[in-house]
Amino acid sequence: MTEVYVLGHNHPDTDAIGSAMSLSYLLNEIYNFKAIPVISQKPDIETRYVLDYFKIPTPAVVRTVANKQIILVDHNEIAQSLADFKNSEVLAIIDHHKLEIETNKPIYLLSEPVGATATIIYFKYKELGISIPAKIAGLMLSAIISDTLLLKGPTTTEKDCVAYQDLADISGVADVDRYGTEMLKAGAVINNNTPEDFINGDVKEYFIQGKRIRIAQVYVTDMAPVLEKITDIKNEMNKHISKNYCDLFMFVMTDILKINSMIVVLGDERAIVEQAFSTKSAHDMCYQPGVVSRKKQIIPLLIKAFLAK
Amino acid sequence: MTEVYVLGHNHPDTDAIGSAMSLSYLLNEIYNFKAIPVISQKPDIETRYVLDYFKIPTPAVVRTVANKQIILVDHNEIAQSLADFKNSEVLAIIDHHKLEIETNKPIYLLSEPVGATATIIYFKYKELGISIPAKIAGLMLSAIISDTLLLKGPTTTEKDCVAYQDLADISGVADVDRYGTEMLKAGAVINNNTPEDFINGDVKEYFIQGKRIRIAQVYVTDMAPVLEKITDIKNEMNKHISKNYCDLFMFVMTDILKINSMIVVLGDERAIVEQAFSTKSAHDMCYQPGVVSRKKQIIPLLIKAFLAK
Ligand SMILES: [Mn+2]
Ligand SMILES: [Mn+2]
């Protein structure tokens, strides 16, 4: 039987893995080929927690997709996939991110601006009338919880809420709110991270009006252990800036349960942040209730402030 | 009420216009904004025939979509849309072509490798349980007939056949095969075209292995009137080649009823065509039964032949 890999993005999160597994199950119910969920790195702590909770085997980790037929979930950009992506045949894509894609033939692509790829797959199950096994429902539920921060994040849509409710019922999880909180907490464990880990771990770089902007982010359920190390973290950030590596460096500590962020702002362009958020950042620190997303909440305000300069 | 433009590609064909109109109707049935079908140029002769047959008013021709919210149908590439596309907000895309797209935020995009965009829209009507008015069904039916050459073209899929049957019933067209043939014939009228018109009208340029390849195509229901002018056409092609504008020039006369093509092959690289089609092109002419599509049937063979060189 033909094998088709269903692949989530690099550094797979719970939505990437949950989508790969739930879409594979769906495809195997209706098609004649064998869909195999694969990932390019091992699951992180949060997804580990989910797979253990529902007693689901970990999908295979693959290093290459060359000469394979593949289906991409939860990503569409080459930069977020395996390097030899270009040597495979992409059959289909299901995703909820911005698009950056070029194909040499028509393919199936479904992209929707919803909170999680798992939500799109849930509605495909409904549309096709395929029933969802409890474990798969638990996995999809966890994917939605992860990407929408228990439906409290800014990307949450009505469709995510509908999928969440129905999947909660099917999964048989008794107290979903408690399960979700425990799951997010499990993923937010930071323990022994060094200041270098914080500012080099989950970091993204942007260029706005010729300025180089670096934003590192860490998700926590308690800010205290990070704040304790804040002087060392600032020193690391300043080292980076003094080597002329960036004009603005933001370190965003996000409390994923309270849905707020404490942001450290350093660099020559730091005044722009006060303007972007209409705030005064005393001692290079700035507290932002409701802010959890770089892409959706921080970058748009920075762009606006730079353009107004 | 918010207005949203539903836009087909430049040089709109029956699928582009039929998709813009049928999707607008669907959106106005379920959403609170006002969807308006628009095109960037006047309908061609074939679409004119369709709109007159079903007594459907012509959609508005617009020169700009700047600062508008738009939905693209039957195309996704900037090059095929209005030039100020970049200054509009693209809300959604429904298409069946290869993809070349970059967005700065997640959007709704549904792409399927089927014969016509109208087929995808037909299945959206079904999925949402919206009933299709007879005129809209006639328009969608015509779009499928046009893009798939009455289900005989190489891009035809099972989904197109299902949509075609159902839309034929709803539209109330008595003899669909006859209607489709008349419609294609109406679009294939060539009358007073000059040799220059033939080789500069519907022409596409490709670069393969550093070679510049030009392929002009004309759709006919009778090759005789074109063959009559073939010496003049060859002279025009040779003028173009002798100015070093291309390495291979193909002129493809396609009989859309018989589903075959007569191809004139000129230029330094003309031997590649014999290899690509495993044929001998006597007197620079080559007859190809079943071949109607540059994209699907000619270009892939040329690429293969050039790579094997
Ligand atoms: Mn996701
Ligand atoms: Mn089309």
Coordinates of C-alpha atoms and ligand atoms in Angstrom, one line a residue:
Chain A
M1 CA 0.0 0.0 0.0
T2 CA 1.3 3.5 -0.8
E3 CA 2.6 5.3 2.3
V4 CA 1.9 9.0 2.9
Y5 CA 3.7 10.9 5.7
V6 CA 1.5 13.4 7.6
L7 CA 4.1 15.9 8.9
G8 CA 3.9 18.6 11.6
H9 CA 6.2 21.6 11.7
N10 CA 9.8 21.5 13.2
H11 CA 9.9 21.8 17.0
P12 CA 6.5 20.2 17.0
D13 CA 4.0 21.5 19.5
T14 CA 0.8 19.7 20.7
D15 CA -1.2 21.1 17.7
A16 CA 1.4 19.9 15.2
I17 CA 1.5 16.4 16.6
G18 CA -2.2 16.2 17.4
S19 CA -3.1 17.3 13.9
A20 CA -0.7 14.8 12.3
M21 CA -2.2 11.9 14.3
S22 CA -5.8 12.9 14.0
L23 CA -5.6 13.6 10.3
S24 CA -3.8 10.3 9.7
Y25 CA -6.6 8.5 11.4
L26 CA -9.2 10.3 9.4
L27 CA -7.4 9.6 6.1
N28 CA -7.0 5.9 6.9
E29 CA -10.7 5.7 7.5
I30 CA -11.6 6.9 4.0
Y31 CA -8.6 6.4 1.6
N32 CA -6.8 3.4 0.3
F33 CA -3.3 4.6 1.1
K34 CA -1.5 4.3 4.5
A35 CA -1.2 7.7 6.2
I36 CA 1.6 7.7 8.8
P37 CA 1.9 10.6 11.3
V38 CA 5.6 11.7 11.6
I39 CA 7.5 14.5 13.3
S40 CA 11.0 15.9 12.8
Q41 CA 11.9 16.1 16.5
K42 CA 10.8 14.5 19.7
P43 CA 7.6 15.8 21.4
D44 CA 8.2 18.6 24.0
I45 CA 7.2 18.2 27.7
E46 CA 3.6 19.4 27.2
T47 CA 2.9 16.9 24.3
R48 CA 4.7 14.2 26.3
Y49 CA 2.2 14.9 29.1
V50 CA -0.8 14.6 26.6
L51 CA 0.4 11.4 25.0
D52 CA 1.0 9.8 28.4
Y53 CA -2.4 11.0 29.7
F54 CA -4.3 9.4 26.9
K55 CA -1.9 6.4 26.5
I56 CA -1.1 7.2 22.9
P57 CA 2.1 5.9 21.3
T58 CA 4.6 8.6 20.1
P59 CA 4.7 9.2 16.4
A60 CA 7.8 8.2 14.5
V61 CA 10.6 10.8 14.3
V62 CA 11.9 11.1 10.8
R63 CA 15.0 13.0 9.5
T64 CA 14.1 13.0 5.8
V65 CA 11.0 13.2 3.6
A66 CA 12.9 13.0 0.3
N67 CA 11.1 11.1 -2.4
K68 CA 8.1 10.7 -0.1
Q69 CA 4.5 11.8 -0.7
I70 CA 3.7 14.1 2.2
I71 CA 0.8 16.0 3.7
L72 CA 1.7 19.1 5.8
V73 CA -0.2 20.0 8.9
D74 CA 0.0 23.1 11.1
H75 CA 2.6 24.8 8.8
N76 CA 3.0 25.6 5.1
E77 CA 6.4 27.4 4.9
I78 CA 9.5 25.6 3.8
A79 CA 11.5 27.2 6.6
Q80 CA 9.3 25.4 9.2
S81 CA 9.6 22.0 7.6
L82 CA 12.3 19.4 7.1
A83 CA 15.2 20.7 4.9
D84 CA 14.6 18.1 2.2
F85 CA 10.9 19.0 1.9
K86 CA 11.7 20.3 -1.6
N87 CA 12.5 16.8 -2.7
S88 CA 9.2 15.3 -1.6
E89 CA 5.8 15.5 -3.3
V90 CA 3.4 17.6 -1.2
L91 CA -0.1 16.2 -1.7
A92 CA -2.0 18.5 0.7
I93 CA -1.7 21.1 3.4
I94 CA -4.0 21.9 6.3
D95 CA -3.0 24.9 8.3
H96 CA -4.0 28.0 10.3
H97 CA -0.9 30.2 9.8
K98 CA -0.1 33.0 7.4
L99 CA 0.8 31.6 3.9
E100 CA 4.1 31.5 2.1
I101 CA 3.9 28.8 -0.5
E102 CA 4.8 28.0 -4.0
T103 CA 3.8 24.7 -5.8
N104 CA 4.4 23.6 -9.3
K105 CA 1.0 22.0 -9.6
P106 CA -2.5 22.3 -8.1
I107 CA -2.8 20.7 -4.7
Y108 CA -5.4 20.4 -1.9
L109 CA -4.9 23.2 0.6
L110 CA -7.3 24.2 3.3
S111 CA -6.3 27.1 5.5
E112 CA -8.6 28.8 8.0
P113 CA -7.9 31.6 10.4
V114 CA -8.9 29.7 13.5
G115 CA -7.1 29.0 16.8
A116 CA -5.7 25.5 16.0
T117 CA -5.2 23.2 13.0
A118 CA -7.0 20.5 15.1
T119 CA -10.2 22.7 14.9
I120 CA -10.1 22.5 11.1
I121 CA -9.6 18.7 11.2
Y122 CA -12.5 18.4 13.7
F123 CA -14.8 20.0 11.2
K124 CA -13.5 17.7 8.5
Y125 CA -14.5 14.7 10.7
K126 CA -18.0 16.3 11.1
E127 CA -18.4 17.1 7.4
L128 CA -17.4 13.5 6.4
G129 CA -19.4 11.9 9.1
I130 CA -16.5 10.0 10.6
S131 CA -16.7 9.2 14.3
I132 CA -13.8 10.3 16.5
P133 CA -12.3 7.7 18.9
A134 CA -12.0 9.0 22.5
K135 CA -8.2 9.0 22.5
I136 CA -8.0 11.0 19.2
A137 CA -10.6 13.4 20.6
G138 CA -8.5 13.9 23.7
L139 CA -5.5 14.6 21.5
M140 CA -7.4 17.1 19.4
L141 CA -8.8 18.7 22.5
S142 CA -5.3 19.1 23.9
A143 CA -4.1 20.7 20.6
I144 CA -6.8 23.3 20.9
I145 CA -6.1 23.9 24.6
S146 CA -2.4 24.4 23.7
D147 CA -2.8 26.7 20.8
T148 CA -5.6 28.9 22.3
L149 CA -4.4 28.7 25.9
L150 CA -7.7 27.1 27.1
L151 CA -9.7 29.3 24.7
K152 CA -8.4 32.5 26.4
G153 CA -5.7 33.4 23.8
P154 CA -6.3 36.1 21.2
T155 CA -6.5 33.7 18.2
T156 CA -9.5 31.8 19.7
T157 CA -12.6 31.8 17.4
E158 CA -16.2 30.5 17.8
K159 CA -15.3 27.4 15.8
D160 CA -12.5 26.5 18.3
C161 CA -15.1 26.8 21.2
V162 CA -17.5 24.5 19.3
A163 CA -14.8 21.9 18.6
Y164 CA -13.5 22.2 22.2
Q165 CA -16.9 21.4 23.7
D166 CA -17.7 18.5 21.5
L167 CA -14.2 17.0 21.8
A168 CA -14.3 17.4 25.6
D169 CA -17.5 15.3 25.6
I170 CA -16.1 12.6 23.3
S171 CA -12.8 12.4 25.0
G172 CA -14.4 11.5 28.4
V173 CA -12.1 13.9 30.3
A174 CA -14.1 14.6 33.5
D175 CA -12.9 18.1 34.4
V176 CA -11.5 19.6 31.1
D177 CA -10.6 22.9 32.7
R178 CA -8.5 21.2 35.3
Y179 CA -6.9 18.9 32.7
G180 CA -6.1 21.8 30.5
T181 CA -4.5 23.8 33.3
E182 CA -2.4 20.8 34.4
M183 CA -1.4 20.2 30.8
L184 CA -0.3 23.9 30.2
K185 CA 1.5 23.8 33.6
A186 CA 3.4 20.7 32.6
G187 CA 4.6 22.4 29.4
A188 CA 5.6 25.6 31.3
V189 CA 8.0 23.9 33.6
I190 CA 11.3 25.9 33.4
N191 CA 13.3 24.7 36.4
N192 CA 16.9 24.9 35.7
N193 CA 17.0 27.3 32.7
T194 CA 19.9 29.7 32.6
P195 CA 19.6 33.4 31.6
E196 CA 21.2 32.4 28.2
D197 CA 18.4 29.8 27.8
F198 CA 15.7 32.4 28.4
I199 CA 17.0 34.8 25.8
N200 CA 18.1 32.3 23.2
G201 CA 15.4 29.7 23.5
D202 CA 12.2 30.8 21.9
V203 CA 13.4 33.9 20.1
K204 CA 12.3 35.5 16.9
E205 CA 13.8 38.3 14.8
Y206 CA 12.0 40.9 12.9
F207 CA 13.1 43.8 10.7
I208 CA 10.9 46.9 10.9
Q209 CA 11.8 50.1 9.0
G210 CA 15.4 49.0 8.9
K211 CA 15.6 48.3 12.6
R212 CA 16.6 44.8 13.9
I213 CA 14.2 43.7 16.6
R214 CA 14.7 40.6 18.7
I215 CA 11.9 39.2 20.9
A216 CA 12.4 36.3 23.2
Q217 CA 9.5 34.7 25.0
V218 CA 9.0 32.3 27.9
Y219 CA 5.7 30.8 28.9
V220 CA 5.2 30.3 32.7
T221 CA 2.5 29.6 35.2
D222 CA 4.4 31.6 37.8
M223 CA 6.7 34.5 37.0
A224 CA 8.7 34.4 40.3
P225 CA 11.4 31.9 39.3
V226 CA 12.2 34.0 36.2
L227 CA 12.0 37.4 37.9
E228 CA 14.5 36.1 40.5
K229 CA 17.1 35.9 37.7
I230 CA 16.1 39.1 35.9
T231 CA 19.4 41.0 36.6
D232 CA 21.4 38.2 34.9
I233 CA 18.9 38.1 32.0
K234 CA 19.2 41.9 31.5
N235 CA 23.0 41.5 31.5
E236 CA 22.8 38.8 28.8
M237 CA 20.5 41.0 26.7
N238 CA 22.8 44.0 27.1
K239 CA 25.8 41.9 26.0
H240 CA 23.9 41.0 22.8
I241 CA 22.9 44.6 22.2
S242 CA 26.5 46.0 22.8
K243 CA 27.8 43.7 20.1
N244 CA 25.4 45.6 17.7
Y245 CA 23.3 42.5 17.1
C246 CA 20.0 44.4 17.5
D247 CA 18.4 47.8 18.0
L248 CA 15.6 46.6 20.3
F249 CA 15.5 43.5 22.5
M250 CA 12.3 42.5 24.2
F251 CA 12.1 39.6 26.7
V252 CA 8.5 38.6 27.2
M253 CA 7.5 36.5 30.2
T254 CA 4.0 35.3 29.6
D255 CA 1.7 33.9 32.3
I256 CA -0.4 31.4 30.3
L257 CA -2.9 30.9 33.0
K258 CA -3.5 34.6 34.0
I259 CA -3.1 35.7 30.3
N260 CA -0.7 38.5 30.8
S261 CA 3.0 39.4 30.2
M262 CA 5.8 41.2 31.9
I263 CA 8.2 42.6 29.2
V264 CA 11.8 43.6 29.6
V265 CA 12.7 46.3 27.0
L266 CA 16.3 47.2 26.2
G267 CA 18.3 48.7 23.3
D268 CA 18.6 52.1 21.5
E269 CA 15.0 51.9 20.2
R270 CA 13.4 51.1 23.5
A271 CA 11.4 54.3 23.5
I272 CA 9.2 52.9 20.7
V273 CA 7.7 50.4 23.1
E274 CA 6.3 53.1 25.4
Q275 CA 4.7 54.6 22.3
A276 CA 3.4 51.3 20.9
F277 CA 1.8 50.3 24.2
S278 CA 1.0 53.9 25.3
T279 CA 2.8 53.1 28.6
K280 CA 5.8 54.2 30.7
S281 CA 8.2 51.3 31.1
A282 CA 9.7 52.0 34.5
H283 CA 13.1 50.4 35.0
D284 CA 13.0 48.8 31.5
M285 CA 10.0 46.7 32.6
C286 CA 6.5 46.9 31.3
Y287 CA 3.4 44.9 32.4
Q288 CA 0.8 44.1 29.8
P289 CA -2.5 42.5 30.8
G290 CA -4.1 40.4 28.1
V291 CA -1.0 40.2 25.9
V292 CA 0.3 36.7 25.1
S293 CA 1.1 36.7 21.4
R294 CA 4.1 38.3 19.7
K295 CA 2.6 37.8 16.2
K296 CA -0.9 39.0 17.0
Q297 CA -0.4 41.6 19.7
I298 CA 3.2 42.9 20.0
I299 CA 4.4 43.1 16.3
P300 CA 1.4 44.9 14.9
L301 CA 1.7 47.7 17.6
L302 CA 5.5 48.0 17.0
I303 CA 5.0 48.3 13.2
K304 CA 2.4 51.0 13.8
A305 CA 4.6 52.9 16.2
F306 CA 7.6 52.7 13.9
L307 CA 5.6 53.9 10.9
A308 CA 4.2 56.9 13.0
K309 CA 7.7 58.0 13.9
Chain B
M1 CA -23.2 47.2 5.0
T2 CA -19.6 46.3 4.4
E3 CA -18.9 45.6 0.7
V4 CA -16.6 42.7 -0.3
Y5 CA -15.4 42.3 -3.9
V6 CA -15.3 38.8 -5.2
L7 CA -12.7 39.0 -8.0
G8 CA -11.8 36.6 -10.8
H9 CA -8.4 36.6 -12.6
N10 CA -7.4 39.1 -15.4
H11 CA -8.6 38.2 -18.9
P12 CA -11.5 36.5 -17.1
D13 CA -12.8 33.3 -18.5
T14 CA -16.2 31.6 -17.8
D15 CA -14.9 29.9 -14.7
A16 CA -13.5 33.1 -13.3
I17 CA -16.8 35.0 -13.9
G18 CA -19.0 32.1 -13.0
S19 CA -17.1 31.5 -9.8
A20 CA -17.2 35.2 -8.8
M21 CA -21.0 35.3 -9.3
S22 CA -21.9 32.0 -7.7
L23 CA -19.7 32.5 -4.7
S24 CA -21.1 36.0 -4.2
Y25 CA -24.6 34.6 -4.2
L26 CA -23.6 31.9 -1.7
L27 CA -21.9 34.4 0.6
N28 CA -24.9 36.8 0.5
E29 CA -27.1 33.9 1.6
I30 CA -25.1 33.2 4.8
Y31 CA -23.1 36.4 5.8
N32 CA -23.9 39.9 6.8
F33 CA -21.7 41.7 4.4
K34 CA -22.5 42.5 0.8
A35 CA -20.5 40.3 -1.7
I36 CA -20.1 41.9 -5.1
P37 CA -18.8 39.9 -8.1
V38 CA -16.3 42.0 -10.1
I39 CA -13.9 41.5 -13.0
S40 CA -11.0 43.5 -14.3
Q41 CA -11.9 43.2 -18.0
K42 CA -15.0 42.6 -20.0
P43 CA -16.2 39.0 -20.5
D44 CA -14.9 37.3 -23.6
I45 CA -17.2 35.9 -26.4
E46 CA -17.8 32.6 -24.7
T47 CA -18.8 34.1 -21.4
R48 CA -20.9 36.7 -23.3
Y49 CA -22.8 33.7 -24.8
V50 CA -23.4 32.2 -21.4
L51 CA -24.6 35.4 -19.7
D52 CA -27.0 36.1 -22.6
Y53 CA -28.2 32.5 -22.7
F54 CA -29.2 32.5 -19.0
K55 CA -30.2 36.2 -19.0
I56 CA -27.7 37.1 -16.3
P57 CA -26.5 40.7 -16.0
T58 CA -22.7 41.2 -16.6
P59 CA -20.7 41.8 -13.4
A60 CA -19.1 45.2 -12.8
V61 CA -15.7 45.8 -14.4
V62 CA -13.4 47.5 -11.8
R63 CA -9.9 49.0 -12.4
T64 CA -8.8 49.1 -8.8
V65 CA -9.3 47.1 -5.6
A66 CA -7.1 49.4 -3.4
N67 CA -8.3 49.7 0.2
K68 CA -11.0 47.1 -0.5
Q69 CA -11.7 43.8 1.2
I70 CA -11.5 41.2 -1.5
I71 CA -12.0 37.5 -2.1
L72 CA -10.1 35.9 -5.0
V73 CA -11.6 33.1 -7.1
D74 CA -9.9 31.0 -9.8
H75 CA -6.5 32.5 -9.2
N76 CA -4.1 33.1 -6.3
E77 CA -1.0 34.7 -7.9
I78 CA -0.5 38.4 -7.8
A79 CA 0.6 38.4 -11.5
Q80 CA -2.9 37.3 -12.5
S81 CA -4.8 39.9 -10.5
L82 CA -5.3 43.6 -10.6
A83 CA -2.0 45.5 -10.1
D84 CA -3.1 47.2 -6.9
F85 CA -4.1 43.8 -5.3
K86 CA -1.3 44.5 -2.8
N87 CA -3.1 47.5 -1.4
S88 CA -6.3 45.5 -0.7
E89 CA -7.1 43.1 2.2
V90 CA -7.5 39.6 0.9
L91 CA -10.0 37.8 3.1
A92 CA -10.2 34.5 1.3
I93 CA -9.2 32.5 -1.8
I94 CA -10.9 29.7 -3.7
D95 CA -8.9 28.2 -6.5
H96 CA -7.8 25.2 -8.5
H97 CA -4.4 26.3 -9.8
K98 CA -0.9 25.8 -8.6
L99 CA -0.1 28.1 -5.6
E100 CA 2.2 31.1 -5.4
I101 CA 1.1 33.1 -2.5
E102 CA 2.4 35.0 0.5
T103 CA 0.1 36.6 3.2
N104 CA 0.9 38.6 6.3
K105 CA -1.8 36.9 8.3
P106 CA -3.8 33.7 8.3
I107 CA -6.7 33.7 5.8
Y108 CA -9.3 31.3 4.5
L109 CA -7.9 29.5 1.5
L110 CA -9.4 26.4 -0.2
S111 CA -7.6 25.0 -3.1
E112 CA -8.4 21.7 -4.8
P113 CA -6.9 20.0 -7.8
V114 CA -10.2 19.7 -9.7
G115 CA -11.2 20.9 -13.2
A116 CA -12.9 24.1 -12.3
T117 CA -13.2 26.5 -9.4
A118 CA -17.0 26.3 -9.9
T119 CA -16.8 22.6 -8.9
I120 CA -15.3 23.6 -5.5
I121 CA -18.0 26.2 -5.0
Y122 CA -20.7 23.7 -6.0
F123 CA -19.6 21.4 -3.1
K124 CA -19.6 24.4 -0.7
Y125 CA -23.3 24.9 -1.6
K126 CA -23.9 21.2 -0.8
E127 CA -21.9 21.2 2.4
L128 CA -23.8 24.3 3.7
G129 CA -27.2 23.1 2.4
I130 CA -27.8 26.3 0.3
S131 CA -30.1 25.7 -2.7
I132 CA -28.7 26.9 -6.0
P133 CA -31.0 29.1 -8.3
A134 CA -31.4 27.7 -11.8
K135 CA -29.5 30.6 -13.4
I136 CA -26.6 30.3 -11.0
A137 CA -26.5 26.6 -11.7
G138 CA -26.4 27.3 -15.4
L139 CA -23.5 29.6 -14.9
M140 CA -21.5 27.1 -12.8
L141 CA -22.3 24.4 -15.3
S142 CA -20.9 26.6 -18.1
A143 CA -17.8 27.3 -16.0
I144 CA -17.2 23.5 -15.7
I145 CA -17.9 22.9 -19.4
S146 CA -15.4 25.7 -20.3
D147 CA -12.5 24.6 -18.0
T148 CA -12.9 20.9 -18.6
L149 CA -13.9 21.1 -22.3
L150 CA -17.2 19.2 -21.7
L151 CA -15.5 16.9 -19.2
K152 CA -13.1 15.7 -21.9
G153 CA -10.1 17.7 -20.9
P154 CA -7.1 16.2 -19.0
T155 CA -7.9 18.1 -15.7
T156 CA -11.4 16.6 -15.4
T157 CA -12.0 14.8 -12.1
E158 CA -14.8 12.7 -10.7
K159 CA -15.9 15.7 -8.6
D160 CA -16.4 17.7 -11.8
C161 CA -18.6 15.0 -13.2
V162 CA -20.8 14.9 -10.1
A163 CA -21.1 18.7 -10.0
Y164 CA -21.8 18.8 -13.8
Q165 CA -24.7 16.2 -13.6
D166 CA -26.3 17.9 -10.6
L167 CA -25.9 21.4 -12.0
A168 CA -27.3 20.3 -15.4
D169 CA -30.4 19.1 -13.7
I170 CA -30.9 22.2 -11.6
S171 CA -30.2 24.6 -14.5
G172 CA -33.0 23.1 -16.6
V173 CA -30.9 23.0 -19.7
A174 CA -32.6 20.4 -21.9
D175 CA -29.7 19.1 -24.0
V176 CA -26.5 19.9 -22.0
D177 CA -24.2 18.3 -24.5
R178 CA -25.6 20.4 -27.3
Y179 CA -25.6 23.5 -25.1
G180 CA -22.0 22.9 -24.1
T181 CA -20.9 22.4 -27.7
E182 CA -22.6 25.6 -28.9
M183 CA -21.0 27.5 -26.0
L184 CA -17.5 26.2 -26.8
K185 CA -18.1 26.9 -30.5
A186 CA -19.2 30.5 -29.7
G187 CA -16.0 31.0 -27.8
A188 CA -13.8 29.5 -30.5
V189 CA -14.9 31.9 -33.2
I190 CA -11.7 33.3 -34.9
N191 CA -13.0 34.9 -38.0
N192 CA -10.8 37.8 -39.0
N193 CA -7.7 37.0 -36.9
T194 CA -4.4 37.9 -38.6
P195 CA -1.3 35.7 -38.3
E196 CA 0.1 38.3 -35.7
D197 CA -3.1 37.8 -33.6
F198 CA -2.6 34.0 -33.6
I199 CA 1.0 34.1 -32.4
N200 CA 0.6 37.0 -30.0
G201 CA -2.8 36.4 -28.6
D202 CA -2.9 33.6 -26.0
V203 CA 0.9 33.2 -25.7
K204 CA 2.9 32.0 -22.7
E205 CA 6.7 32.0 -22.1
Y206 CA 8.6 29.4 -20.3
F207 CA 12.3 29.0 -19.3
I208 CA 13.6 25.5 -19.3
Q209 CA 17.2 24.7 -18.7
G210 CA 18.2 28.2 -19.8
K211 CA 16.2 27.9 -23.1
R212 CA 13.5 30.5 -23.8
I213 CA 10.3 28.7 -25.1
R214 CA 7.2 30.4 -26.4
I215 CA 4.0 28.6 -26.9
A216 CA 1.0 30.3 -28.6
Q217 CA -2.3 28.5 -28.6
V218 CA -5.6 28.9 -30.4
Y219 CA -8.8 27.0 -29.6
V220 CA -10.9 26.1 -32.6
T221 CA -13.8 23.9 -33.6
D222 CA -12.5 23.7 -37.1
M223 CA -8.8 23.9 -38.0
A224 CA -9.2 24.7 -41.7
P225 CA -9.5 28.5 -41.4
V226 CA -6.2 28.6 -39.5
L227 CA -4.4 26.1 -41.6
E228 CA -5.2 28.2 -44.6
K229 CA -3.0 31.0 -43.2
I230 CA -0.3 28.7 -41.9
T231 CA 2.5 30.0 -44.2
D232 CA 1.9 33.5 -43.0
I233 CA 1.8 32.3 -39.4
K234 CA 5.2 30.5 -39.8
N235 CA 6.7 33.6 -41.4
E236 CA 5.6 35.6 -38.3
M237 CA 7.0 33.0 -36.0
N238 CA 10.4 33.0 -37.9
K239 CA 10.6 36.8 -37.7
H240 CA 10.3 36.5 -34.0
I241 CA 12.9 33.7 -33.7
S242 CA 15.4 35.5 -36.0
K243 CA 15.3 38.5 -33.7
N244 CA 16.6 36.0 -31.0
Y245 CA 13.5 36.3 -28.9
C246 CA 13.3 32.6 -28.4
D247 CA 14.9 29.2 -28.8
L248 CA 11.7 27.3 -29.5
F249 CA 8.4 28.6 -30.7
M250 CA 5.4 26.3 -30.8
F251 CA 2.0 27.3 -32.2
V252 CA -0.7 25.0 -30.9
M253 CA -4.0 24.8 -32.8
T254 CA -6.4 22.9 -30.5
D255 CA -9.7 21.4 -31.6
I256 CA -11.8 21.7 -28.4
L257 CA -14.5 19.4 -29.7
K258 CA -12.3 16.6 -31.1
I259 CA -9.8 17.0 -28.2
N260 CA -6.6 17.1 -30.3
S261 CA -4.0 19.6 -31.5
M262 CA -1.9 20.4 -34.5
I263 CA 1.4 21.9 -33.4
V264 CA 3.8 24.0 -35.5
V265 CA 7.3 23.8 -34.2
L266 CA 10.1 26.2 -35.1
G267 CA 13.4 27.4 -33.7
D268 CA 16.9 26.1 -32.9
E269 CA 15.6 23.7 -30.3
R270 CA 12.8 22.2 -32.4
A271 CA 14.4 18.7 -32.3
I272 CA 13.4 18.5 -28.6
V273 CA 9.7 18.3 -29.5
E274 CA 10.3 15.1 -31.6
Q275 CA 11.9 13.6 -28.5
A276 CA 9.3 14.9 -26.1
F277 CA 6.4 13.5 -28.1
S278 CA 8.3 10.5 -29.5
T279 CA 7.3 11.6 -32.9
K280 CA 8.6 12.9 -36.3
S281 CA 7.4 16.4 -37.1
A282 CA 7.2 16.4 -40.9
H283 CA 7.4 19.9 -42.3
D284 CA 7.5 21.5 -38.8
M285 CA 4.0 20.2 -38.1
C286 CA 3.1 17.6 -35.5
Y287 CA -0.3 16.2 -34.8
Q288 CA -1.2 15.2 -31.2
P289 CA -4.4 13.4 -30.5
G290 CA -5.7 14.0 -26.9
V291 CA -3.4 16.9 -26.3
V292 CA -5.2 20.2 -25.3
S293 CA -3.3 21.6 -22.4
R294 CA 0.1 23.4 -22.4
K295 CA 0.4 23.2 -18.7
K296 CA -0.7 19.7 -18.1
Q297 CA 0.5 17.9 -21.3
I298 CA 3.1 19.9 -23.3
I299 CA 5.3 21.5 -20.7
P300 CA 5.9 18.4 -18.5
L301 CA 7.1 16.5 -21.6
L302 CA 9.3 19.3 -22.7
I303 CA 10.9 19.5 -19.3
K304 CA 11.5 15.8 -19.2
A305 CA 13.1 15.9 -22.7
F306 CA 15.3 18.8 -21.9
L307 CA 16.5 17.1 -18.6
A308 CA 17.3 13.9 -20.5
K309 CA 19.4 15.8 -23.1
Ligands
MN1 MN -1.2 25.3 15.5
MN2 MN -10.6 27.8 -13.7

